[in-house]
Short mmCIF file of C-alpha atoms in Angstrom, two decimals:
data_model
loop_
_atom_site.label_atom_id
_atom_site.label_comp_id
_atom_site.label_asym_id
_atom_site.label_seq_id
_atom_site.Cartn_x
_atom_site.Cartn_y
_atom_site.Cartn_z
CA MET A 1009 -0.06 -0.01 0.06
CA THR A 1010 2.84 2.56 1.19
CA PHE A 1011 4.68 1.42 -2.43
CA ALA A 1012 1.76 1.91 -4.00
CA ALA A 1013 1.74 5.60 -2.99
CA LEU A 1014 5.33 5.80 -3.65
CA ILE A 1015 4.38 4.74 -7.41
CA ALA A 1016 1.83 7.38 -7.87
CA LEU A 1017 3.74 10.42 -5.84
CA LEU A 1018 6.80 9.31 -8.14
CA VAL A 1019 4.49 10.00 -11.52
CA GLY A 1020 3.24 12.95 -10.46
CA MET A 1021 6.78 14.36 -10.25
CA CYS A 1022 7.21 13.04 -13.61
CA MET A 1023 3.95 15.09 -14.86
CA LEU A 1024 5.39 17.71 -12.74
CA LEU A 1025 8.80 17.71 -14.31
CA ILE A 1026 6.88 18.01 -17.75
CA ARG A 1027 5.17 21.02 -16.50
CA ALA A 1028 8.94 22.38 -15.50
CA LEU A 1029 9.91 21.62 -19.17
CA ILE A 1030 7.35 22.69 -21.25
CA GLY A 1031 5.79 25.59 -19.36
CA PRO A 1032 5.43 28.43 -21.25
CA THR A 1033 5.28 31.19 -18.55
CA MET A 1034 7.68 31.99 -15.55
CA TYR A 1035 4.72 31.51 -13.02
CA ASP A 1036 4.21 27.44 -14.55
CA ARG A 1037 7.45 26.86 -13.92
CA VAL A 1038 7.77 28.20 -10.41
CA LEU A 1039 4.41 26.32 -9.23
CA ALA A 1040 5.69 23.31 -11.19
CA VAL A 1041 8.99 23.97 -9.33
CA ASN A 1042 7.13 24.61 -5.74
CA SER A 1043 4.97 21.19 -6.14
CA PHE A 1044 7.68 19.05 -6.86
CA GLY A 1045 9.09 20.15 -3.53
CA THR A 1046 6.48 19.19 -2.07
CA LYS A 1047 6.28 16.02 -3.88
CA THR A 1048 10.10 15.47 -2.81
CA VAL A 1049 8.86 15.70 1.14
CA LEU A 1050 6.23 13.14 0.61
CA VAL A 1051 8.36 10.86 -1.13
CA LEU A 1052 10.23 11.03 1.58
CA GLY A 1053 8.18 10.76 4.21
CA LEU A 1054 6.89 7.63 2.54
CA LEU A 1055 10.76 6.19 2.53
CA GLY A 1056 10.83 6.77 5.57
CA TYR A 1057 7.65 4.25 6.60
CA VAL A 1058 9.06 1.66 4.08
CA MET A 1059 12.25 1.84 5.17
CA GLY A 1060 11.28 0.85 8.33
CA ARG A 1061 13.18 4.37 9.40
CA PRO A 1062 10.11 7.28 10.00
CA ASP A 1063 13.47 9.30 11.11
CA PHE A 1064 13.29 10.96 7.73
CA LEU A 1065 10.40 12.82 8.58
CA ASP A 1066 12.27 14.99 10.19
CA ILE A 1067 14.28 15.95 7.30
CA ALA A 1068 11.53 16.15 5.18
CA ILE A 1069 10.33 19.23 7.48
CA LEU A 1070 13.97 20.60 6.71
CA TYR A 1071 12.92 20.23 3.23
CA THR A 1072 9.25 21.66 3.60
CA LEU A 1073 11.05 24.84 5.01
CA ILE A 1074 13.86 25.65 2.30
CA ASN A 1075 10.88 24.54 -0.32
CA PHE A 1076 8.19 27.63 1.11
CA VAL A 1077 11.71 30.43 1.61
CA SER A 1078 12.95 29.52 -1.64
CA THR A 1079 9.98 30.18 -3.46
CA ILE A 1080 8.91 33.18 -1.28
CA ALA A 1081 12.75 34.64 -2.34
CA ILE A 1082 12.12 33.38 -6.45
CA LEU A 1083 8.45 35.10 -6.48
CA LYS A 1084 9.56 38.51 -4.60
CA PHE A 1085 12.91 38.71 -6.32
CA PHE A 1086 10.68 38.70 -9.63
CA ARG A 1087 8.26 41.44 -8.10
CA TYR A 1088 10.61 43.62 -6.54
CA ARG A 1089 14.23 42.45 -7.98
CA SER A 1090 15.65 42.81 -4.11
CA PHE A 1091 15.62 40.71 -1.20
CA GLN A 1092 15.23 44.50 0.89
CA VAL A 1093 11.94 44.95 0.31
CA PRO A 1094 9.22 44.53 2.59
CA LEU A 1095 6.66 42.10 2.01
CA VAL A 1096 3.69 44.82 2.13
CA ARG A 1097 1.87 46.31 -0.69
CA LYS A 1098 2.44 50.07 -1.13
CA THR A 1099 0.30 51.98 -2.60
CA ASP A 1100 3.07 54.34 -5.01
CA ALA A 1101 5.31 51.07 -4.87
CA PRO A 1102 8.20 52.47 -7.15
CA ALA A 1103 9.71 49.29 -8.06
CA ARG A 1104 7.69 47.25 -10.35
CA GLY A 1105 9.43 43.99 -11.91
CA GLY A 1106 8.02 43.20 -15.31
CA ASP A 1107 9.14 40.42 -16.37
CA ARG A 1108 7.36 37.26 -16.65
CA ASN A 1109 8.26 35.26 -19.24
CA GLY A 1110 11.80 33.83 -18.57
CA MET B 519 5.24 -7.58 4.02
CA THR B 520 5.73 -4.19 2.59
CA GLU B 521 9.83 -4.03 3.70
CA VAL B 522 10.36 -7.79 1.25
CA MET B 523 8.56 -6.04 -1.23
CA ILE B 524 10.93 -2.86 -0.91
CA GLY B 525 14.16 -4.73 -0.28
CA GLY B 526 15.85 -5.52 -3.24
CA THR B 527 13.73 -4.53 -6.65
CA GLY B 528 11.71 -1.59 -4.58
CA THR B 529 14.64 -0.10 -4.05
CA ALA B 530 16.58 -0.76 -7.07
CA LEU B 531 13.53 0.92 -8.61
CA ILE B 532 13.38 4.07 -7.03
CA ASN B 533 16.83 4.54 -7.32
CA ILE B 534 16.77 4.25 -11.45
CA LEU B 535 13.71 6.64 -11.41
CA PHE B 536 15.14 9.28 -9.65
CA LEU B 537 19.02 8.96 -11.80
CA ALA B 538 16.09 8.90 -14.87
CA ILE B 539 14.62 12.17 -13.74
CA LEU B 540 17.96 13.56 -12.99
CA PHE B 541 19.26 12.63 -16.04
CA VAL B 542 16.09 14.09 -18.29
CA VAL B 543 16.85 17.21 -16.35
CA ALA B 544 19.97 17.51 -16.66
CA LEU B 545 19.60 16.91 -20.88
CA ALA B 546 17.01 19.47 -20.46
CA ILE B 547 19.55 22.08 -19.05
CA ALA B 548 21.61 21.59 -21.66
CA ARG B 549 19.40 21.91 -24.08
CA LEU B 550 17.41 24.99 -23.09
CA ARG B 551 18.07 28.88 -23.95
CA SER B 552 16.01 30.21 -21.40
CA LEU B 553 17.91 30.82 -18.41
CA PHE B 554 15.31 31.20 -15.87
CA ALA B 555 13.97 27.56 -16.55
CA ILE B 556 17.60 27.06 -16.49
CA VAL B 557 17.72 28.46 -12.85
CA MET B 558 14.52 26.88 -11.84
CA LEU B 559 15.41 22.92 -13.03
CA SER B 560 18.99 23.15 -11.49
CA GLY B 561 16.88 23.64 -8.50
CA VAL B 562 14.98 20.71 -8.81
CA TYR B 563 18.23 18.68 -9.88
CA SER B 564 19.44 19.89 -6.59
CA LEU B 565 15.74 18.74 -4.77
CA VAL B 566 16.10 15.26 -6.81
CA SER B 567 19.95 14.21 -5.54
CA ALA B 568 19.54 15.47 -2.27
CA ALA B 569 16.59 12.97 -1.87
CA TRP B 570 18.44 10.48 -4.07
CA TYR B 571 21.15 10.76 -1.41
CA ILE B 572 18.94 10.50 1.59
CA LEU B 573 17.95 7.07 -0.10
CA VAL B 574 20.98 5.75 0.03
CA ASP B 575 22.15 6.55 3.01
CA ALA B 576 23.71 9.75 3.13
CA VAL B 577 21.90 12.14 5.16
CA ASP B 578 24.39 14.62 5.35
CA VAL B 579 25.08 15.60 2.29
CA GLY B 580 21.73 14.92 1.46
CA PHE B 581 21.20 17.70 4.20
CA THR B 582 23.82 19.85 2.75
CA GLU B 583 22.50 19.72 -1.04
CA ALA B 584 18.73 20.63 -0.02
CA ALA B 585 20.00 23.67 1.98
CA VAL B 586 22.93 25.11 -0.18
CA GLY B 587 21.52 23.62 -3.80
CA ALA B 588 17.65 23.96 -3.75
CA GLY B 589 17.82 27.21 -0.98
CA MET B 590 20.74 29.13 -1.38
CA SER B 591 21.84 28.74 -5.04
CA THR B 592 18.49 29.35 -6.42
CA ALA B 593 18.74 32.50 -5.63
CA VAL B 594 22.20 33.37 -5.96
CA LEU B 595 21.92 32.19 -9.66
CA LEU B 596 18.39 34.13 -9.42
CA GLY B 597 21.45 37.23 -8.92
CA ALA B 598 23.37 36.73 -11.51
CA MET B 599 20.81 36.26 -14.07
CA LEU B 600 19.41 39.87 -13.22
CA LEU B 601 22.59 41.11 -13.91
CA THR B 602 22.96 39.55 -17.58
CA ALA B 603 20.78 38.50 -20.62
CA ARG B 604 17.41 36.29 -20.13
CA THR B 605 18.37 34.25 -22.46
CA ALA B 606 21.27 32.50 -23.87
CA LYS B 607 23.09 32.77 -27.24
CA PRO B 608 23.04 29.58 -29.42
CA GLU B 609 26.38 28.46 -29.87
CA LYS B 610 27.53 27.05 -33.44
CA PRO B 611 27.59 23.13 -33.39
CA LEU B 612 31.50 23.10 -33.94
CA LYS B 613 32.15 24.47 -31.01
CA ARG B 614 30.04 22.20 -28.75
CA ILE B 615 32.21 19.32 -29.20
CA GLY B 616 35.04 20.53 -27.39
CA PRO B 617 32.99 20.76 -24.26
CA PHE B 618 31.19 17.64 -25.26
CA ILE B 619 34.52 15.14 -25.62
CA VAL B 620 35.54 16.80 -22.36
CA CYS B 621 32.26 16.19 -20.44
CA LEU B 622 33.03 12.47 -21.96
CA VAL B 623 36.14 11.82 -21.22
CA THR B 624 35.58 12.91 -17.70
CA GLY B 625 32.37 10.52 -17.31
CA VAL B 626 33.97 7.91 -18.93
CA MET B 627 36.80 8.46 -16.30
CA LEU B 628 34.67 8.93 -13.41
CA ILE B 629 32.63 5.18 -13.97
CA TYR B 630 36.26 3.89 -14.59
CA GLY B 631 36.92 4.99 -10.92
CA SER B 632 33.41 3.98 -9.60
CA ILE B 633 34.56 0.17 -10.48
CA ASP B 634 36.98 -0.28 -7.56
CA LEU B 635 34.55 1.10 -5.21
CA PRO B 636 33.16 -0.81 -2.77
CA ALA B 637 29.40 -2.16 -2.40
CA LEU B 638 26.68 0.35 -0.60
CA GLY B 639 27.17 -1.17 3.25
CA ASP B 640 30.12 -3.14 2.64
CA ALA B 641 31.09 -4.32 5.84
CA THR B 642 34.58 -5.23 5.60
CA SER B 643 34.75 -1.94 3.22
CA PRO B 644 37.90 0.35 4.55
CA ALA B 645 35.32 3.24 5.88
CA ASN B 646 33.26 0.62 7.50
CA ALA B 647 36.47 -1.74 8.59
CA GLY B 648 38.80 0.40 10.03
CA VAL B 649 38.36 4.22 12.52
CA GLY B 650 34.97 3.90 11.26
CA LEU B 651 33.88 0.92 13.79
CA THR B 652 35.67 2.56 16.23
CA TYR B 653 33.63 5.35 15.89
CA LEU B 654 30.29 3.17 16.10
CA GLN B 655 31.65 1.32 19.04
CA ILE B 656 33.11 4.49 20.85
CA ASN B 657 30.31 7.57 19.65
CA TRP B 658 27.86 6.95 22.38
CA PHE B 659 30.05 6.85 25.16
CA ASP B 660 32.18 9.44 23.96
CA THR B 661 29.50 12.21 22.81
CA GLY B 662 25.68 10.72 23.57
CA VAL B 663 24.78 11.53 19.80
CA PRO B 664 22.51 8.91 18.83
CA ASN B 665 23.89 9.91 14.81
CA VAL B 666 27.36 8.59 14.57
CA VAL B 667 27.75 10.95 11.46
CA THR B 668 26.88 14.00 13.16
CA SER B 669 29.08 12.87 16.29
CA VAL B 670 31.76 12.89 14.09
CA LEU B 671 30.71 15.94 11.99
CA ALA B 672 29.61 18.43 15.37
CA SER B 673 32.16 16.84 18.37
CA TYR B 674 35.21 14.99 17.26
CA ARG B 675 35.63 17.54 14.39
CA GLY B 676 33.93 20.40 15.66
CA PHE B 677 36.60 22.93 15.19
CA ASP B 678 36.89 21.90 11.69
CA THR B 679 33.30 21.87 10.95
CA LEU B 680 32.97 25.40 12.36
CA GLY B 681 36.39 26.44 10.05
CA GLU B 682 34.32 25.25 7.15
CA THR B 683 30.77 27.36 8.07
CA ALA B 684 32.97 30.18 8.19
CA VAL B 685 34.62 29.54 4.96
CA VAL B 686 31.00 29.11 3.25
CA PHE B 687 29.63 32.24 5.49
CA THR B 688 32.31 34.45 3.69
CA ALA B 689 32.45 32.97 0.31
CA GLY B 690 28.17 33.63 0.45
CA LEU B 691 28.91 37.38 1.83
CA ALA B 692 31.52 37.84 -1.07
CA VAL B 693 28.52 36.40 -3.44
CA ALA B 694 25.99 39.00 -2.14
CA LEU B 695 28.43 41.67 -1.98
CA LEU B 696 29.53 41.46 -5.86
CA LEU B 697 26.15 40.51 -7.01
CA GLY B 698 24.00 43.91 -4.72
CA PHE B 699 21.28 41.71 -3.51
CA GLY B 700 20.00 44.65 -1.90
CA GLU B 701 20.76 48.63 -2.84
CA ARG B 702 22.20 48.16 -5.74
CA SER B 703 20.18 46.45 -8.43
CA LEU B 704 17.21 48.18 -5.94
CA ALA B 705 18.38 51.53 -7.56
CA GLU B 706 19.32 49.75 -11.28
CA THR B 707 15.73 49.21 -11.18
CA LEU B 708 14.59 52.30 -10.09
CA ARG B 709 16.71 54.13 -12.79
CA LYS B 710 15.63 51.94 -15.83
CA GLN B 711 11.78 52.84 -14.73
CA PRO B 712 10.90 55.55 -16.53
CA LYS B 713 11.91 53.50 -19.65
CA ALA B 714 10.46 50.64 -18.86
CA ALA B 715 6.73 52.58 -18.37
CA PRO B 716 5.60 53.07 -21.80
CA ARG B 717 5.99 49.43 -22.74
CA PRO B 718 3.07 47.85 -24.63
CA ALA B 719 0.62 46.72 -22.24
CA ALA B 720 1.38 42.31 -22.41
CA SER B 721 0.74 42.36 -18.65
CA ASN B 722 -2.24 39.74 -18.70
CA THR B 723 0.06 37.41 -16.24
CA ASP B 724 0.60 40.27 -13.80
CA GLY B 725 -2.17 39.03 -11.44
CA GLY B 726 -3.61 42.67 -10.70
CA ALA B 727 -0.49 44.33 -9.21
CA ALA B 728 -1.24 47.26 -11.13
#
């Protein structure tokens, strides 16, 4: 059962990979990479139980944190071209990263 | 029951699948011209290789790969990308032969070198039979850390790890200063802004940011 779930997750990873490869816009790719990271975390968690070592769950949680932070960093970078801008929308926001189709 | 199933062929199957994903991603990185897609795919490559390291029980390497490869280097590559063009120029086919031969020779040499390596988990291999066995025996009484690799990295070789961390931190600081993540790139954006304003309105993917 766990093994079947693992195979299903791996198939889902392959599909996300296809989206990341052919994704027409930047946001397709960002979303695909973010979901790919989530799938990796799930695979790691399942692998821990399949291999009889649930300690892997800690590592999976660490991966979740890294994945979240890096996705936020990517999106913020493309919105503002900088990491030094607070994440609040200002009415007279001067910097607009208008770049969309990498 | 599951563990019997996963034992031989299952692990091999998952290994092969991870390596196949890595191969496809590497091929795509070599073929693509859009730099943003390449940066994203390198993040995917790091994540998959980190997961694979954990699958083959190299947990500390997987940790490092996830933190540095998927987290830090994606941001650094993005910062470098903003200072240059958006797409790579296509090379002439004749110019590709040299790098291809170098890669091929390096790969063949690596495969040739890996023939001599002991099998994974081999109890008689030098890493497991010599000092590794001693660490396994005395680690718990010396440090009380359940993971032997962690105890070696953070306790037996604690000063070494501290020095490594300082080196990596300095390198990251130097890269951040060179790329100018903060005020410099922001100033550049602000300087370019009046010119970019009268561009044709192709902002259907902008998500209502106006």
